Amino acid sequence: MSLMITDECINCDVCEPECPNEAISQGEEIYVIDPKKCTECVGHYDEPQCQQVCPVDCIPHDPNHKESEEQLMEKYLVLTGQL
């Protein structure tokens, strides 16, 4: 499952630089996560870095983009040019 940013986001800017896939960007009102790029840090880290640094805990799993760990790893390999 990719992650999403809820409207509790305070635009603190700490999540964007932590994303190794550059999946996080500034949206119209709050930061957003591109589900095509989000691998929940699979392939890079043991846990999602954006969730670790978020001071308001506004980055849950996106129920509209369910993916297994294997699918996330495949996405990581495609994004990094290893597949």
mmCIF file of C-alpha atoms in Angstrom:
data_model
loop_
_atom_site.group_PDB
_atom_site.id
_atom_site.type_symbol
_atom_site.label_atom_id
_atom_site.label_comp_id
_atom_site.label_asym_id
_atom_site.label_seq_id
_atom_site.Cartn_x
_atom_site.Cartn_y
_atom_site.Cartn_z
ATOM 1 C CA MET A 1 0.000 0.000 0.000
ATOM 2 C CA SER A 2 1.339 3.420 -0.721
ATOM 3 C CA LEU A 3 1.018 6.177 1.832
ATOM 4 C CA MET A 4 -1.046 9.348 1.791
ATOM 5 C CA ILE A 5 -0.977 12.681 3.591
ATOM 6 C CA THR A 6 -4.166 13.728 5.348
ATOM 7 C CA ASP A 7 -5.522 17.225 5.793
ATOM 8 C CA GLU A 8 -4.006 17.317 9.288
ATOM 9 C CA CYS A 9 -0.730 18.190 7.493
ATOM 10 C CA ILE A 10 0.781 21.422 8.830
ATOM 11 C CA ASN A 11 3.133 21.979 5.849
ATOM 12 C CA CYS A 12 6.203 21.725 8.043
ATOM 13 C CA ASP A 13 8.390 20.570 5.113
ATOM 14 C CA VAL A 14 10.122 17.725 6.965
ATOM 15 C CA CYS A 15 8.685 14.807 4.982
ATOM 16 C CA GLU A 16 9.581 15.873 1.438
ATOM 17 C CA PRO A 17 13.391 15.648 1.722
ATOM 18 C CA GLU A 18 13.153 12.298 3.539
ATOM 19 C CA CYS A 19 11.499 10.496 0.612
ATOM 20 C CA PRO A 20 14.121 8.518 -1.360
ATOM 21 C CA ASN A 21 11.755 8.169 -4.344
ATOM 22 C CA GLU A 22 10.808 11.866 -4.536
ATOM 23 C CA ALA A 23 7.157 10.822 -4.189
ATOM 24 C CA ILE A 24 6.269 13.732 -1.903
ATOM 25 C CA SER A 25 5.606 17.195 -3.281
ATOM 26 C CA GLN A 26 3.758 20.361 -2.331
ATOM 27 C CA GLY A 27 0.125 20.176 -3.405
ATOM 28 C CA GLU A 28 -2.354 23.021 -3.664
ATOM 29 C CA GLU A 29 -2.905 23.184 0.100
ATOM 30 C CA ILE A 30 -0.828 20.435 1.717
ATOM 31 C CA TYR A 31 1.909 18.019 0.745
ATOM 32 C CA VAL A 32 0.861 15.049 -1.380
ATOM 33 C CA ILE A 33 2.304 11.619 -2.129
ATOM 34 C CA ASP A 34 2.389 10.226 -5.672
ATOM 35 C CA PRO A 35 1.234 6.593 -5.295
ATOM 36 C CA LYS A 36 3.125 5.665 -8.469
ATOM 37 C CA LYS A 37 6.405 6.564 -6.748
ATOM 38 C CA CYS A 38 5.686 5.595 -3.132
ATOM 39 C CA THR A 39 7.199 2.277 -2.076
ATOM 40 C CA GLU A 40 6.822 2.908 1.679
ATOM 41 C CA CYS A 41 10.645 3.055 1.534
ATOM 42 C CA VAL A 42 10.795 -0.661 0.611
ATOM 43 C CA GLY A 43 14.209 -1.198 -0.967
ATOM 44 C CA HIS A 44 15.668 1.823 0.817
ATOM 45 C CA TYR A 45 14.781 1.570 4.523
ATOM 46 C CA ASP A 46 13.035 -0.770 6.959
ATOM 47 C CA GLU A 47 10.213 1.704 7.594
ATOM 48 C CA PRO A 48 8.732 4.741 5.852
ATOM 49 C CA GLN A 49 10.949 7.710 6.609
ATOM 50 C CA CYS A 50 8.194 10.290 6.130
ATOM 51 C CA GLN A 51 6.141 8.657 8.884
ATOM 52 C CA GLN A 52 9.170 8.697 11.177
ATOM 53 C CA VAL A 53 9.713 12.458 10.890
ATOM 54 C CA CYS A 54 6.094 13.656 10.699
ATOM 55 C CA PRO A 55 5.340 15.663 13.861
ATOM 56 C CA VAL A 56 1.544 15.372 13.529
ATOM 57 C CA ASP A 57 1.210 11.723 12.457
ATOM 58 C CA CYS A 58 -0.729 12.544 9.273
ATOM 59 C CA ILE A 59 0.766 9.931 6.908
ATOM 60 C CA PRO A 60 -1.313 6.722 7.015
ATOM 61 C CA HIS A 61 -1.587 3.939 4.445
ATOM 62 C CA ASP A 62 -3.695 4.870 1.441
ATOM 63 C CA PRO A 63 -6.627 2.422 1.300
ATOM 64 C CA ASN A 64 -7.106 3.240 -2.396
ATOM 65 C CA HIS A 65 -3.636 1.923 -3.322
ATOM 66 C CA LYS A 66 -3.189 -1.505 -1.749
ATOM 67 C CA GLU A 67 0.076 -3.234 -2.630
ATOM 68 C CA SER A 68 1.935 -6.190 -1.184
ATOM 69 C CA GLU A 69 5.550 -5.935 -0.065
ATOM 70 C CA GLU A 70 6.492 -7.846 -3.235
ATOM 71 C CA GLN A 71 4.676 -5.284 -5.397
ATOM 72 C CA LEU A 72 6.371 -2.436 -3.541
ATOM 73 C CA MET A 73 9.764 -4.086 -4.106
ATOM 74 C CA GLU A 74 9.016 -4.489 -7.807
ATOM 75 C CA LYS A 75 8.037 -0.817 -7.990
ATOM 76 C CA TYR A 76 11.309 0.090 -6.218
ATOM 77 C CA LEU A 77 13.307 -1.941 -8.755
ATOM 78 C CA VAL A 78 11.531 -0.221 -11.667
ATOM 79 C CA LEU A 79 11.980 3.258 -10.169
ATOM 80 C CA THR A 80 15.700 2.679 -9.574
ATOM 81 C CA GLY A 81 16.291 1.156 -13.020
ATOM 82 C CA GLN A 82 17.161 -2.273 -11.659
ATOM 83 C CA LEU A 83 14.316 -4.023 -13.495
#
